[in-house]
Coordinates of C-alpha atoms in Angstrom, one line a residue:
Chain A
X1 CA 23.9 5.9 50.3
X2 CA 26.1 6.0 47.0
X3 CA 23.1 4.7 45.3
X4 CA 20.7 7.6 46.2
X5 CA 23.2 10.0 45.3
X6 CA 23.9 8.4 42.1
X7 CA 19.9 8.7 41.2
X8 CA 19.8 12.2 42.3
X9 CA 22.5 13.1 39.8
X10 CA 21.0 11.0 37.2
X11 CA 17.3 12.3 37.6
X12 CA 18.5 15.8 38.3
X13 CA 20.6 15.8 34.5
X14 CA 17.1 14.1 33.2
X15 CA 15.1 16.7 34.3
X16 CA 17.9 19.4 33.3
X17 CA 18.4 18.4 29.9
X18 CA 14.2 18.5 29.2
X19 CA 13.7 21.6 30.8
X20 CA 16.8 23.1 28.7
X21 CA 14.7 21.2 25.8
X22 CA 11.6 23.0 26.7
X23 CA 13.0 25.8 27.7
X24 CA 15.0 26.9 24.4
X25 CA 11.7 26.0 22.5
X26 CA 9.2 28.3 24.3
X27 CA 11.9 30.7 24.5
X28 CA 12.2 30.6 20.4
X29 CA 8.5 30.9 19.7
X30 CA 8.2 33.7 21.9
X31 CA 10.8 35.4 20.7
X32 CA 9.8 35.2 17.1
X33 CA 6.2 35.5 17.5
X34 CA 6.7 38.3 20.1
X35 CA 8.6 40.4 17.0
X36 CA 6.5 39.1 14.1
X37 CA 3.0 38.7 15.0
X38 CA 2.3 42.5 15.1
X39 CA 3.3 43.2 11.6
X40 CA 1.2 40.2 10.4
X41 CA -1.8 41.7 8.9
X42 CA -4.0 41.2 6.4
X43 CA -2.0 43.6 3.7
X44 CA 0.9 41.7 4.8
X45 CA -0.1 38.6 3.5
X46 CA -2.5 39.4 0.8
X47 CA -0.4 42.4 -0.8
X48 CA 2.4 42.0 -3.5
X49 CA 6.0 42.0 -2.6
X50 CA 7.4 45.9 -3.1
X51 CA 10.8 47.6 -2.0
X52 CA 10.1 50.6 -2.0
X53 CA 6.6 50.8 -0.8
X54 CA 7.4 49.3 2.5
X55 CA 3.9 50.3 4.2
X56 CA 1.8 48.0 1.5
X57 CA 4.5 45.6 0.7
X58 CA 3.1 42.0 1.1
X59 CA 4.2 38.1 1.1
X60 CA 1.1 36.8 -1.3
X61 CA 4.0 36.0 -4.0
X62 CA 5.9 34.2 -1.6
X63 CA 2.9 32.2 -0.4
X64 CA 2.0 30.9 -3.9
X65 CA 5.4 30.0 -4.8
X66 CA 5.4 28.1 -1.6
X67 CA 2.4 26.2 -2.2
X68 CA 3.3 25.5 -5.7
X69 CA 6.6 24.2 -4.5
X70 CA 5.1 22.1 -2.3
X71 CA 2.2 20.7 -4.7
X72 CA 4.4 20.0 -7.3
X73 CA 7.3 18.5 -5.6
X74 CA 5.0 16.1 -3.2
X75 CA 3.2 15.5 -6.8
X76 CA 6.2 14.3 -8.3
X77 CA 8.1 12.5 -5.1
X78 CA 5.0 10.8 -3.4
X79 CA 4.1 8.4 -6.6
X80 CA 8.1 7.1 -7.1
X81 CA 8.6 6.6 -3.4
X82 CA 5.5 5.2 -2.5
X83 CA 6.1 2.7 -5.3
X84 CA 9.8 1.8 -4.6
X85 CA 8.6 0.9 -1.7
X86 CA 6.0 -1.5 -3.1
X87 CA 8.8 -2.9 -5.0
X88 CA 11.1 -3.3 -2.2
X89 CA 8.6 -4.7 0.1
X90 CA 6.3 -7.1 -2.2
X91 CA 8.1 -7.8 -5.3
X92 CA 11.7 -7.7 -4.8
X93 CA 13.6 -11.0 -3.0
X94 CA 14.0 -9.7 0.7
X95 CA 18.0 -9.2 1.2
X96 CA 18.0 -9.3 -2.5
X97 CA 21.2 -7.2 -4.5
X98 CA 18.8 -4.9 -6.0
X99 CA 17.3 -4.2 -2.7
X100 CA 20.2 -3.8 -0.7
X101 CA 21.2 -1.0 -3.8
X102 CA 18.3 0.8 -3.4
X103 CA 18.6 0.8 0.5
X104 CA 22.0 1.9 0.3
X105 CA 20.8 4.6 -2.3
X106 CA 18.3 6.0 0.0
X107 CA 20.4 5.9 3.1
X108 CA 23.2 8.0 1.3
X109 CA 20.5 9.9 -0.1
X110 CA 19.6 11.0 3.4
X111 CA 22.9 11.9 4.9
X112 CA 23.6 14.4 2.3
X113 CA 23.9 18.3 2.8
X114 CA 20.6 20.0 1.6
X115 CA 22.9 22.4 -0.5
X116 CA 24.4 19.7 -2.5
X117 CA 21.5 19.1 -4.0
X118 CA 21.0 22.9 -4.9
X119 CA 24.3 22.6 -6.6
X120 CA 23.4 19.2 -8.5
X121 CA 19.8 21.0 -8.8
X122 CA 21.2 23.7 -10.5
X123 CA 23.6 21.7 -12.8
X124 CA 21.0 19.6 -13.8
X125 CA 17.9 20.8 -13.9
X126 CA 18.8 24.5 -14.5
X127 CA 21.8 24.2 -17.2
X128 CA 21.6 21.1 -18.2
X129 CA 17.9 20.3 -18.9
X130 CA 17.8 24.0 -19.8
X131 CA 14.8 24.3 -17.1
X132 CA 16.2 27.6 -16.2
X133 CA 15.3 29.0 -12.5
X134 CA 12.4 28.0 -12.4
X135 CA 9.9 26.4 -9.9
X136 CA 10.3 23.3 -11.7
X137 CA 13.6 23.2 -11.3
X138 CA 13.3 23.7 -7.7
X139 CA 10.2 21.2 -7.2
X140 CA 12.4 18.2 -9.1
X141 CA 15.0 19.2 -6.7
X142 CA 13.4 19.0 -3.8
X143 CA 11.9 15.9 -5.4
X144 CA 15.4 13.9 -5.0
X145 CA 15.6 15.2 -1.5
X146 CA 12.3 13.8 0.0
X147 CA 12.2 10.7 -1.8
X148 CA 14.4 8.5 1.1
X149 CA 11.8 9.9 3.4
X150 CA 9.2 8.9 1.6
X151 CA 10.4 5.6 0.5
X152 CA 11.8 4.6 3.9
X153 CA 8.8 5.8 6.0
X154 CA 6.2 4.2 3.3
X155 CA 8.3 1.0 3.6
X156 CA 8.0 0.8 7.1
X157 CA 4.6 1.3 7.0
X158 CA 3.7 -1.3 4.6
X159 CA 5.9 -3.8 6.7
X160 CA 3.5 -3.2 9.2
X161 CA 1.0 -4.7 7.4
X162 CA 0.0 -7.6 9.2
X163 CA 0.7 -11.0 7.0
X164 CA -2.5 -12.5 8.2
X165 CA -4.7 -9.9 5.8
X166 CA -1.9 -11.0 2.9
X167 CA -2.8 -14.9 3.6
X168 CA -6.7 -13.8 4.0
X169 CA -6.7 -12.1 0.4
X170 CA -4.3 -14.4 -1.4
X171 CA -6.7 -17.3 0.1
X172 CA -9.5 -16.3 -2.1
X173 CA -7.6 -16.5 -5.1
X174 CA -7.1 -12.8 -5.0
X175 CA -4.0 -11.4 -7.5
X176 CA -0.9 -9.8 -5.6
X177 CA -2.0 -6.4 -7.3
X178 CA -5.9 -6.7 -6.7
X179 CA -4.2 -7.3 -3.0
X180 CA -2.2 -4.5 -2.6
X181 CA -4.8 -2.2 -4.1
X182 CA -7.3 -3.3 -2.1
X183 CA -6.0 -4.5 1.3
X184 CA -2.1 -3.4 1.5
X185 CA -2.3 0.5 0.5
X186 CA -5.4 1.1 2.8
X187 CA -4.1 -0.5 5.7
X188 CA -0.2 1.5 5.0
X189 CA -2.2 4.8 4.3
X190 CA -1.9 6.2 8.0
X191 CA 1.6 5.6 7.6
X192 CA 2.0 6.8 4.2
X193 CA 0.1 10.1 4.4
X194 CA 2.3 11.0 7.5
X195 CA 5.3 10.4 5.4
X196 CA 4.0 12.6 2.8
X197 CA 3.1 15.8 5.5
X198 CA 6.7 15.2 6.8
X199 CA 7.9 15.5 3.8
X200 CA 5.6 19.0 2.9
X201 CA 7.3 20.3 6.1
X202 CA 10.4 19.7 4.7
X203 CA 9.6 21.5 1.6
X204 CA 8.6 24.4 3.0
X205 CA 11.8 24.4 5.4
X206 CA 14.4 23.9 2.8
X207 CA 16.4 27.2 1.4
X208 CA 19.5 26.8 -0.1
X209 CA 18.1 24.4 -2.4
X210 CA 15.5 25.9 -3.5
X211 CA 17.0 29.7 -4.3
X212 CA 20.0 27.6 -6.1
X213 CA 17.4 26.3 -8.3
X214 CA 13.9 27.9 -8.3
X215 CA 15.9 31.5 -7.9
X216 CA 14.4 34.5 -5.8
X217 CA 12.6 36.4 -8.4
X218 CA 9.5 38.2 -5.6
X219 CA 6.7 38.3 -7.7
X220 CA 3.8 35.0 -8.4
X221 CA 5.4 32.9 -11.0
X222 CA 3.5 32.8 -14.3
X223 CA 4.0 28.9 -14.4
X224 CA 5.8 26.1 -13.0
X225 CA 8.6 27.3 -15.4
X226 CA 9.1 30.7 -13.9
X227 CA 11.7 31.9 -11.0
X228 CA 9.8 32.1 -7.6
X229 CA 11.0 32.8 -4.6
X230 CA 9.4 30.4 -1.6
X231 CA 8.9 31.5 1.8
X232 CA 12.1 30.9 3.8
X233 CA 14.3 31.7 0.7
X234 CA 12.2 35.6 1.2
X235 CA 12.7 35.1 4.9
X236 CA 16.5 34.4 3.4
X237 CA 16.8 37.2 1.8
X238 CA 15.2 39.8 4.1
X239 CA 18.1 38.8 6.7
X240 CA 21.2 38.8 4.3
X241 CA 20.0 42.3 2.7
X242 CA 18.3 44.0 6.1
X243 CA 18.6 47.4 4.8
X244 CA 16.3 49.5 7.1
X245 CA 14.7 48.4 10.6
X246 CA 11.6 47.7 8.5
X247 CA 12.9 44.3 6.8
X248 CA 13.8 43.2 10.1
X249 CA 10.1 43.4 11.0
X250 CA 9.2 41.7 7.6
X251 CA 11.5 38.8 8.1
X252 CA 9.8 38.1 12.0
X253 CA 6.6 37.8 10.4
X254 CA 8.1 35.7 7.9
X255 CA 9.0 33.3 10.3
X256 CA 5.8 33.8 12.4
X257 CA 3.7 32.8 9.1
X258 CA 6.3 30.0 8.6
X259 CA 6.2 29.1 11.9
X260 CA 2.0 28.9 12.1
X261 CA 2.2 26.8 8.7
X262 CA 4.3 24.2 10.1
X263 CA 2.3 24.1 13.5
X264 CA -0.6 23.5 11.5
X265 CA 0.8 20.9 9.1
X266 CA 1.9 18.9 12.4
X267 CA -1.5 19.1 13.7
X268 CA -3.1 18.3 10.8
X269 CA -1.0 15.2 10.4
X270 CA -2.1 14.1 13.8
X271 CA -5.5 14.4 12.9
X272 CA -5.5 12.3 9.8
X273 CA -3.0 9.4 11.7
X274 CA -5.7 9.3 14.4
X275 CA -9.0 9.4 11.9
X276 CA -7.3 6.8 9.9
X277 CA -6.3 4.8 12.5
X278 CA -10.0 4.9 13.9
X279 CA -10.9 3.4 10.4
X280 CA -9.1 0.7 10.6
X281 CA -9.5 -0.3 14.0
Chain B
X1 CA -14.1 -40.4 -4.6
X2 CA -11.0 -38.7 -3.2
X3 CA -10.7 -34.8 -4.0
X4 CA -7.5 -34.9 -3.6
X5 CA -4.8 -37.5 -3.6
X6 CA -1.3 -36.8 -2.2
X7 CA 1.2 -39.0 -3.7
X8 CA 4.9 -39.5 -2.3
X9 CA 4.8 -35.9 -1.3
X10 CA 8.0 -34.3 0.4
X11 CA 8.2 -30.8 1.9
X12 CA 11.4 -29.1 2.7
X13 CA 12.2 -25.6 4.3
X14 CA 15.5 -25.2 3.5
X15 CA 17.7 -28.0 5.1
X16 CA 14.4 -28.7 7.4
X17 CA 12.7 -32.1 5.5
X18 CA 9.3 -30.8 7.0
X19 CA 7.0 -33.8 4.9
X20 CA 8.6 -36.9 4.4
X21 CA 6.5 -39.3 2.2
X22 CA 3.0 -38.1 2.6
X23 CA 0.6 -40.3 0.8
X24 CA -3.3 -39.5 1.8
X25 CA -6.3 -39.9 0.0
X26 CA -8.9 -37.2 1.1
X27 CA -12.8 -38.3 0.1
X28 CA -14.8 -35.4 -1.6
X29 CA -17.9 -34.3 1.0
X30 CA -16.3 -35.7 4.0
X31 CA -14.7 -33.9 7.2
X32 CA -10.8 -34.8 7.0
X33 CA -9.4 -34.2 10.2
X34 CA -5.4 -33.7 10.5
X35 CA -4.0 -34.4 14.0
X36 CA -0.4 -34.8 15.5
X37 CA 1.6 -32.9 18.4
X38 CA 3.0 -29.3 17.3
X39 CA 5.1 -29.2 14.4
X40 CA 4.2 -32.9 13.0
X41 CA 3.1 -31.1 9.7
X42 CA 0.0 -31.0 9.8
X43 CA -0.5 -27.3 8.9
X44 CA 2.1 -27.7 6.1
X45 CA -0.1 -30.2 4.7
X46 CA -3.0 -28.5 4.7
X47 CA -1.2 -25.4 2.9
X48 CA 0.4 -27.6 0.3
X49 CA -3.0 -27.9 -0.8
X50 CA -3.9 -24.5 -1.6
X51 CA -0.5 -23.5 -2.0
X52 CA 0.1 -21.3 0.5
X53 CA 3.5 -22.3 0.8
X54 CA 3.7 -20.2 -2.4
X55 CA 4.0 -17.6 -0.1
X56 CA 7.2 -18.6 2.0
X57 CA 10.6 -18.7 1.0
X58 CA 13.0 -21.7 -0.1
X59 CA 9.8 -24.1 -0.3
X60 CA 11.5 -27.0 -2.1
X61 CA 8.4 -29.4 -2.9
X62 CA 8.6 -33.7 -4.8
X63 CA 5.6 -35.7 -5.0
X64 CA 2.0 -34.6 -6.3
X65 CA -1.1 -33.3 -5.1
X66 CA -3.7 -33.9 -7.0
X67 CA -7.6 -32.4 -6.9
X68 CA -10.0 -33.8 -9.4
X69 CA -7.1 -35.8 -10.6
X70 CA -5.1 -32.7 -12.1
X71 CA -1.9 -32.0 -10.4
X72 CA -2.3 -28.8 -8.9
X73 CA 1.8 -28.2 -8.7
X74 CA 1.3 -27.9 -12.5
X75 CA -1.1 -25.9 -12.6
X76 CA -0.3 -21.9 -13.8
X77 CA -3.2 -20.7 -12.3
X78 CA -2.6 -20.6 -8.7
X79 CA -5.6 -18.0 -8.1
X80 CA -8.0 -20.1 -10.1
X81 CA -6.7 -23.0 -7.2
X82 CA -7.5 -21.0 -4.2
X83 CA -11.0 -20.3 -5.7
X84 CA -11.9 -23.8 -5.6
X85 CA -10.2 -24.6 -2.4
X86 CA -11.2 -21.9 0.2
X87 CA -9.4 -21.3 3.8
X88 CA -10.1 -20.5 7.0
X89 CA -7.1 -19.5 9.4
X90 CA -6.2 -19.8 13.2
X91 CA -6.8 -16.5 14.1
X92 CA -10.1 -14.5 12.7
X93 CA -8.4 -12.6 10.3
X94 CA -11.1 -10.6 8.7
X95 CA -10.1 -7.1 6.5
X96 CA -10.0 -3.9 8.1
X97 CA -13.2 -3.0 6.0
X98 CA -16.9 -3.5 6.3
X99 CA -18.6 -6.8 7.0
X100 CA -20.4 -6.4 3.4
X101 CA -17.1 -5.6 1.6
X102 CA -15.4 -8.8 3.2
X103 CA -18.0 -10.9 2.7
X104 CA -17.5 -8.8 -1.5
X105 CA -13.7 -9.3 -1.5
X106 CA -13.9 -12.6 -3.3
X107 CA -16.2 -11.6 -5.9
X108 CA -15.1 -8.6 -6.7
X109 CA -11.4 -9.9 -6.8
X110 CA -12.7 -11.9 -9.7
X111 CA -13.7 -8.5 -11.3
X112 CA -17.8 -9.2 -10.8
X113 CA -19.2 -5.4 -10.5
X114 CA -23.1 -6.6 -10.8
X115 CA -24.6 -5.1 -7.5
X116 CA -27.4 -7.4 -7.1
X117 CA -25.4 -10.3 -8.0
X118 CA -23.0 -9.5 -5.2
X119 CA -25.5 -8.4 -3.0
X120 CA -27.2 -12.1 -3.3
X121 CA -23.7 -13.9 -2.8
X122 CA -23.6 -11.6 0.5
X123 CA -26.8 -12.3 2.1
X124 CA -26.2 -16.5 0.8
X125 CA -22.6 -16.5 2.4
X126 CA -23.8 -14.5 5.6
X127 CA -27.1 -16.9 6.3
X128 CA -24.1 -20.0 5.2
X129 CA -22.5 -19.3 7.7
X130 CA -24.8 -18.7 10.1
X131 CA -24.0 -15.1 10.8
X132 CA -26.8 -12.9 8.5
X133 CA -29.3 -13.0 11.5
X134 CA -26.7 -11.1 13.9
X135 CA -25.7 -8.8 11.1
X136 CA -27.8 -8.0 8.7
X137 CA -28.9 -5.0 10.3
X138 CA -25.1 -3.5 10.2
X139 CA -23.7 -4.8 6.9
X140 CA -22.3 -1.6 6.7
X141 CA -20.4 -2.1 10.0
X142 CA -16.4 -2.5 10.2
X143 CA -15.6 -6.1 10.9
X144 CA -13.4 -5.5 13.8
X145 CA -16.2 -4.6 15.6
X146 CA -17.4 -8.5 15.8
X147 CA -16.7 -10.2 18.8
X148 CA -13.8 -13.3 18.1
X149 CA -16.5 -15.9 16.9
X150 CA -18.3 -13.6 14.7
X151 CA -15.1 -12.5 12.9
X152 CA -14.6 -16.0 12.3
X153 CA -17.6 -17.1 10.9
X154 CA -17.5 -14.1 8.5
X155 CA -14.2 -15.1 7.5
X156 CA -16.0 -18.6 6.7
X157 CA -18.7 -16.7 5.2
X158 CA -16.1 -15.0 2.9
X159 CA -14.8 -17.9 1.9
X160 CA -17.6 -19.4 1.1
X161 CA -19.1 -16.6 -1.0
X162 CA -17.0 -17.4 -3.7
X163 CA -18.7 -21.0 -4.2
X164 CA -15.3 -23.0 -3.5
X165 CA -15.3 -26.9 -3.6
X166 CA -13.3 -27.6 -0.8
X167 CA -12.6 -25.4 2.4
X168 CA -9.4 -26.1 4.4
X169 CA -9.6 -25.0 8.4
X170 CA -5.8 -24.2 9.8
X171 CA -7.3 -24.9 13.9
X172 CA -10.4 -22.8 13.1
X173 CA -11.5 -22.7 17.0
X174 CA -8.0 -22.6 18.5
X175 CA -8.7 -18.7 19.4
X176 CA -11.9 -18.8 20.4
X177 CA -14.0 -19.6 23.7
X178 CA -16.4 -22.8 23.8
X179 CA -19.8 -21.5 22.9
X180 CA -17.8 -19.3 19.8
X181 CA -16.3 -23.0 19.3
X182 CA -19.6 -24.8 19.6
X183 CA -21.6 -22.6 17.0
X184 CA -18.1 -22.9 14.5
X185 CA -18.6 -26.8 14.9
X186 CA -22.3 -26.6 14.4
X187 CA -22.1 -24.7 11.5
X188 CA -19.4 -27.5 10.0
X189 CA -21.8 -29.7 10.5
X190 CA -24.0 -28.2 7.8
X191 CA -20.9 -27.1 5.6
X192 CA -20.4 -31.0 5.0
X193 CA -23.3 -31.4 3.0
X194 CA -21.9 -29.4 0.0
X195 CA -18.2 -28.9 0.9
X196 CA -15.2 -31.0 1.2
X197 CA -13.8 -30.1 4.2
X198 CA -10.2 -30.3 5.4
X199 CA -9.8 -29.5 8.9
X200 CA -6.2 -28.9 11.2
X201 CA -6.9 -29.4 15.3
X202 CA -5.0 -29.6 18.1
X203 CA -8.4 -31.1 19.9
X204 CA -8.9 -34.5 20.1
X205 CA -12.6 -34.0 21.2
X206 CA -13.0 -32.1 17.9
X207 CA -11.7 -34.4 15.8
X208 CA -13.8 -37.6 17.0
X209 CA -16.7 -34.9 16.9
X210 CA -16.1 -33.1 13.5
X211 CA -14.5 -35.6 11.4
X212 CA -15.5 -38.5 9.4
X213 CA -11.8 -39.6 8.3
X214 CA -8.7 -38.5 10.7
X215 CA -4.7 -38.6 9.7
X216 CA -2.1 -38.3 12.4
X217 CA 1.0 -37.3 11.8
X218 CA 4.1 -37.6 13.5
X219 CA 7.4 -35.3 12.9
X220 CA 6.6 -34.9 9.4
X221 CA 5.2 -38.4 8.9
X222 CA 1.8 -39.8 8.1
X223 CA 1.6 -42.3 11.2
X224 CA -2.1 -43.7 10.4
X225 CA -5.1 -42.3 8.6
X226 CA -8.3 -44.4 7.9
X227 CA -11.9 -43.7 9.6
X228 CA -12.4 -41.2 12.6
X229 CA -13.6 -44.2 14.8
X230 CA -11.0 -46.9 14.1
X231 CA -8.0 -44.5 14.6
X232 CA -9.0 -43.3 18.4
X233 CA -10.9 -46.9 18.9
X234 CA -8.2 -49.5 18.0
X235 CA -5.5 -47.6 16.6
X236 CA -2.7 -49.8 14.7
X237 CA 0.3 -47.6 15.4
X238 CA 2.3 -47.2 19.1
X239 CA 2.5 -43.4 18.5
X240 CA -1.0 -42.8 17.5
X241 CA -2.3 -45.1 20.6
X242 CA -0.2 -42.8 23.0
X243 CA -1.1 -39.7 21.4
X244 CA -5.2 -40.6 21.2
X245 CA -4.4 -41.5 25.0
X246 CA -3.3 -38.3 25.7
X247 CA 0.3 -39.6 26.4
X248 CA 1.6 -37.0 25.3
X249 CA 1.5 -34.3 22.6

């Protein structure tokens, strides 16, 4: 008797706590895409960014700056991390000092408030390096915060190769880089390629770092050395300034377009894990 | 002549003394087969000879091995070593690629680019190993869609593409079903002509059908070795006579 009674509590919190889940989720989406999806038109994402003409005002600057955030940061971070890893995993002493730095590195690395970055961003890149606010800035920013992401996920991935293809290459008298080239990084890429979309989403998510660093200016940067002002850091800035019922409307189809990008950058990472994974298999 | 000659070899894993005192002669052209219950050393034998042990942690190895006379401990060149001595693993472990770029690996991992070249190593290797007649119409084909035998006579077939002298087998057929087994066994049959071949089994029946020269070993010792007939026929030592039996083991 107590027993049954204890599994209906149990199942009923189970089933609570996932439909709260769920429920909260849906409840977001909607809300957001309920307010923003009628303002998202083809002007609004095509057209410049203006004040004062609110009618033909536009996120187009916003959208490049995003897109060279993400290139350039993903350009930068995905090469270190991907080969720290390779250190840490084939050529370092497993439970080695320098290993257990690194890890320790990385792990700190993760814990850390986004804006503390911005503020050693901004230090650094901005004063320091005399990169100004620029997208550069921002990018090698962001760079420091992806790379435990990439480097821990790529890690794990290339742990996951199976030792049997490192005995079956090494066997022929292959050499250990001929063997990571050709057997090691193919068989790690499903894993690896996820790592870098996780980390393009959280590129694209990230704020305060970015507007400490890359600053807000709203038009298309000239080059990676000009201000630009990403997609949340407009989003940002619509809801910290809302003058007029209009920005309210721009900042909900920010988020809607925000909200479709990331959608997609999930799906498309499914898509690549499950083609990839066909390969090998 | 002996290929290779183990001399007063010990192995250890850490505190674990794994070989104690190995001393084999293994003739060039001949079927070598290494016997012994689980974790006799027979495996760690066979890898000392291709240095696969490389591979593993806190190895600690005394003694020689010697192929062609040169000790191969000695030798710098440990890729130029696994060239000449080729090896074949437990489990089919074939690269998640296609059967022609397997088949490739070894060539190309010795930076040959010549198309035709490697195409004529391919087709040799395949019809070596007794597999281009099944295949030759799918080179193109990923491995891992071979059944378990196939896989493992490609991974033969890769090894042998590079032209090795000698080709060590770590239980070759363990993972496999009888025919798969059979047509492995077959095919060693014609490997002996031109290969040394070094060969670890847990089957008895494969080793008086295979071999020409058996060892045994017994927790890291080398009980007996001498010609496959005289060790399961009159065997001189207590432990090989039980384990030939089937005693135990």
């Amino acid at each position: 008797m107590r027993r049954t009674i204890e599994d209906r509590i149990a199942l009923s919190l189970i089933w609570g706590g996932a439909s709260l889940t769920i429920i909260f989720l849906v409840w977001m989406l909607w809300h957001i895409l309920a307010n923003g999806l009628s303002y998202v038109d083809w002007t609004f994402i095509s057209a410049n960014y203006s004040v004062t003409d609110k009618e033909n005002s536009g996120i187009w600057p916003m959208i490049v700056s995003t897109i060279y955030m993400v290139i350039l940061s993903i350009a930068i971070a995905a090469p270190i991390g991907i080969m720290t890893a390779l250190f840490l995993t084939e050529y370092a002493k497993p439970g080695s000092k320098v290993v257990k730095v690194i890890r320790f590195c990385t792990e700190s690395l993760a814990g850390i408030p986004s804006i503390i970055y911005g503020l050693f961003g901004m230090t650094f890149f901005v004063v320091t390096l005399g990169l100004g606010f620029s997208i550069l800035s921002g990018a090698l920013t962001l760079t420091i915060l992806i790379l435990p992401v990439i480097i821990r996920t790529t890690e794990e991935a290339l742990i996951a190769v199976p030792l049997a293809y490192r005995e079956g290459s090494y066997g022929l008298g292959a050499s250990k880089i001929y063997t990571i080239w050709r057997v090691i990084l193919p068989s790690a890429m499903p894993g690896i390629i996820t790592s870098v979309i996780l980390s393009t989403g959280r590129v694209i998510g990230e704020s305060a770092p970015v507007f400490l660093t890359a600053g807000m200016v709203a038009r298309i940067p000239d080059s990676v050395l000009d201000s630009g002002r990403t997609l949340t850091v407009h989003l940002y800035k619509l809801t910290t300034e809302l003058y007029t019922v209009h920005d309210w409307n721009q900042a909900y189809a920010t988020a809607t377009v925000l909200i479709v990008l990331v959608l997609a950058i999930n799906l498309v990472t499914k898509l690549i894990g499950r083609r990839l994974n066909k390969a090998t298999y | 002549m002996n290929k290779f000659d183990v001399k007063d070899l010990n192995l250890y894993y850490g505190e674990n003394h794994a070989l104690k005192g190995i001393n084999l002669p293994i003739p060039e052209r001949k079927v070598t087969a290494l016997i012994g219950p689980s974790g006799c050393g027979k495996s760690t034998l066979l890898r000392t000879l291709n240095r696969m042990n490389d591979l593993i942690e806190n190895v600690k190895i005394t003694g020689n091995v010697s192929l062609d006379g040169d000790d191969i401990y000695q030798e710098r060149n440990v890729g130029g070593l696994r060239m000449k001595v080729g090896m074949v693993f437990q489990k089919p472990n074939p690269f998640p690629m296609s059967i022609y770029e397997n088949v490739a690996y070894g060539l190309r991992a010795q930076g040959i680019r010549d198309k035709k070249i490697i195409d004529e190593a391919v087709e040799n290797a395949l019809r070596g190993a007794a597999l281009w007649d099944e295949v030759s119409d799918r080179l193109d084909g990923h491995a891992f869609g071979l059944s378990g035998g196939q896989q493992q006579r490609l991974c033969i077939a890769r090894a042998i593409a590079i032209q090795p002298e000698v080709i060590l087998m770590d239980e070759p057929t363990s993972a496999l079903d009888p025919i798969a087994t059979h047509k492995i066994e077959e095919l060693m049959e014609e490997l002996r002509k031109d290969y040394t071949i070094v060969i670890v089994t847990h089957s008895m029946n494969q080793a008086k059908r295979i071999s020409d020269k058996t060892a045994v070993f017994w927790m890291g010792e080398l009980v007996e070795h001498g010609e496959t007939a005289q060790i399961f026929n009159s065997p001189q030592d207590e432990r090989t006579k039980g384990y030939v039996n089937g005693d135990f083991g």
